[in-house]
Amino acid sequence: MTAPAIGQSRPVPVSVSEVLPWLVGVVLFGLLLYYFIGIDEGATSVFGNTMVVHEFVHDARHFLGFPCH
Ligand SMILES: [Zn+2]
């Protein structure tokens, strides 16, 4: 097997079993981010009425267009 010449590339085969844990992890992390930035507030807050998470992500919430106050 020879190395590809400069400027050429070859696709690397990756099996589903190798990718699946990363895919699941990225989806779960994305859902957590989505929840804490967009939804975690008031009665749905994981940490109760402390508003710590809400205040921490407040600017991101407004920047992304989630309703806030
Ligand atoms: Zn706000």
Coordinates of N, CA and C and ligand atoms in Angstrom, one line a residue:
M1 N 0.9 -1.2 0.0 CA 0.0 0.0 0.0 C 0.9 1.2 0.0
T2 N 0.7 2.1 -1.0 CA 1.5 3.3 -1.1 C 0.7 4.5 -0.5
A3 N 1.5 5.4 0.0 CA 0.9 6.6 0.6 C 0.3 7.4 -0.5
P4 N -0.8 8.1 -0.3 CA -1.4 8.9 -1.4 C -0.5 10.1 -1.6
A5 N -0.5 10.5 -2.9 CA 0.3 11.7 -3.3 C -0.3 13.0 -2.6
I6 N 0.5 14.0 -2.6 CA 0.1 15.2 -2.0 C -1.1 15.8 -2.7
G7 N -2.1 16.2 -2.0 CA -3.3 16.7 -2.7 C -4.4 15.6 -2.9
Q8 N -4.0 14.4 -2.7 CA -5.0 13.3 -2.8 C -5.4 12.8 -1.5
S9 N -6.6 12.3 -1.3 CA -7.0 11.7 -0.1 C -7.9 10.5 -0.4
R10 N -7.9 9.6 0.6 CA -8.7 8.4 0.4 C -9.7 8.3 1.6
P11 N -10.9 7.8 1.4 CA -11.8 7.7 2.5 C -11.4 6.5 3.4
V12 N -11.6 6.7 4.7 CA -11.2 5.7 5.7 C -12.5 5.0 6.1
P13 N -12.5 3.7 5.9 CA -13.7 2.9 6.3 C -13.8 2.9 7.8
V14 N -15.0 3.2 8.3 CA -15.2 3.2 9.8 C -16.5 2.3 10.0
S15 N -16.4 1.4 10.9 CA -17.5 0.5 11.2 C -18.5 1.2 12.1
V16 N -19.8 0.8 12.0 CA -20.9 1.4 12.8 C -20.6 1.2 14.3
S17 N -20.0 0.0 14.6 CA -19.8 -0.2 16.1 C -18.7 0.7 16.6
E18 N -17.8 1.2 15.8 CA -16.9 2.2 16.3 C -17.5 3.6 16.4
V19 N -18.4 3.9 15.6 CA -19.0 5.2 15.6 C -20.2 5.4 16.5
L20 N -20.9 4.3 16.7 CA -22.1 4.4 17.5 C -22.0 5.0 18.9
P21 N -21.0 4.6 19.7 CA -20.8 5.3 21.0 C -20.6 6.8 20.9
W22 N -19.8 7.2 19.9 CA -19.6 8.6 19.7 C -20.9 9.3 19.3
L23 N -21.6 8.7 18.4 CA -22.9 9.3 18.0 C -23.9 9.4 19.1
V24 N -24.0 8.4 19.9 CA -24.9 8.5 21.1 C -24.4 9.5 22.1
G25 N -23.1 9.6 22.3 CA -22.6 10.6 23.2 C -22.8 12.0 22.7
V26 N -22.6 12.2 21.5 CA -22.8 13.6 20.9 C -24.3 14.0 21.0
V27 N -25.2 13.0 20.7 CA -26.6 13.3 20.7 C -27.0 13.6 22.1
L28 N -26.6 12.8 23.1 CA -26.9 13.1 24.5 C -26.4 14.4 25.0
F29 N -25.1 14.7 24.6 CA -24.5 16.0 25.0 C -25.3 17.2 24.4
G30 N -25.7 17.0 23.1 CA -26.4 18.1 22.4 C -27.8 18.3 23.1
L31 N -28.5 17.2 23.5 CA -29.7 17.3 24.1 C -29.6 18.0 25.5
L32 N -28.5 17.7 26.2 CA -28.3 18.3 27.5 C -28.0 19.8 27.3
L33 N -27.2 20.2 26.3 CA -27.0 21.6 26.0 C -28.3 22.3 25.7
Y34 N -29.1 21.6 24.8 CA -30.4 22.2 24.4 C -31.3 22.4 25.6
Y35 N -31.3 21.4 26.5 CA -32.2 21.5 27.7 C -31.7 22.7 28.6
F36 N -30.4 22.7 28.9 CA -29.9 23.7 29.8 C -30.0 25.1 29.2
I37 N -29.8 25.3 27.9 CA -29.8 26.6 27.3 C -31.2 27.0 27.1
G38 N -32.1 26.1 26.6 CA -33.4 26.5 26.1 C -34.5 26.3 27.0
I39 N -34.5 25.3 27.8 CA -35.7 24.9 28.6 C -35.6 25.1 30.1
D40 N -34.4 24.8 30.6 CA -34.2 24.8 32.1 C -34.6 26.2 32.7
E41 N -35.7 26.3 33.2 CA -36.2 27.5 33.8 C -37.4 27.3 34.7
G42 N -37.5 27.9 35.8 CA -38.7 27.8 36.6 C -39.1 26.4 37.0
A43 N -40.3 26.0 36.7 CA -40.8 24.7 37.2 C -40.1 23.6 36.5
T44 N -39.5 23.7 35.4 CA -38.8 22.6 34.7 C -37.3 22.6 35.1
S45 N -36.9 23.4 36.0 CA -35.5 23.5 36.3 C -35.0 22.3 37.1
V46 N -33.9 21.7 36.7 CA -33.3 20.6 37.4 C -32.9 20.9 38.8
F47 N -32.3 22.1 38.9 CA -31.8 22.6 40.2 C -32.7 23.4 41.0
G48 N -34.0 23.3 40.8 CA -35.0 24.0 41.6 C -35.0 25.5 41.3
N49 N -35.3 26.3 42.3 CA -35.5 27.8 42.0 C -34.2 28.6 42.2
T50 N -33.0 27.9 42.0 CA -31.8 28.7 42.2 C -31.5 29.6 41.1
M51 N -31.9 29.3 39.9 CA -31.7 30.2 38.7 C -30.2 30.3 38.3
V52 N -29.4 29.4 38.9 CA -27.9 29.5 38.6 C -27.7 29.1 37.1
V53 N -28.2 28.0 36.7 CA -28.0 27.6 35.3 C -28.6 28.7 34.4
H54 N -29.8 29.1 34.7 CA -30.5 30.1 33.8 C -29.6 31.4 33.7
E55 N -29.1 31.9 34.7 CA -28.3 33.1 34.7 C -27.0 32.8 33.9
F56 N -26.4 31.6 34.1 CA -25.2 31.2 33.5 C -25.3 31.2 31.9
V57 N -26.4 30.7 31.4 CA -26.6 30.6 30.0 C -27.5 31.7 29.4
H58 N -27.8 32.7 30.2 CA -28.8 33.7 29.8 C -28.5 34.4 28.5
D59 N -27.2 34.8 28.3 CA -26.9 35.5 27.0 C -27.0 34.5 25.8
A60 N -26.6 33.3 26.0 CA -26.7 32.3 25.0 C -28.2 32.0 24.6
R61 N -29.0 32.0 25.6 CA -30.4 31.8 25.4 C -31.0 32.9 24.5
H62 N -30.7 34.2 24.8 CA -31.1 35.3 24.0 C -30.5 35.3 22.6
F63 N -29.2 34.9 22.6 CA -28.5 34.9 21.3 C -29.2 33.9 20.3
L64 N -29.6 32.7 20.9 CA -30.2 31.7 20.1 C -31.7 31.8 19.8
G65 N -32.3 32.8 20.5 CA -33.7 33.1 20.2 C -34.7 32.3 21.0
F66 N -34.2 31.7 22.1 CA -35.2 31.0 23.0 C -35.9 32.1 23.8
P67 N -37.2 31.8 24.0 CA -38.0 32.7 24.9 C -37.5 32.7 26.3
C68 N -37.5 33.9 26.9 CA -36.9 34.0 28.3 C -37.8 34.7 29.2
H69 N -37.8 36.0 29.1 CA -38.6 36.8 30.0 C -39.3 37.9 29.2
Ligands
ZN1 ZN -33.6 36.8 29.4

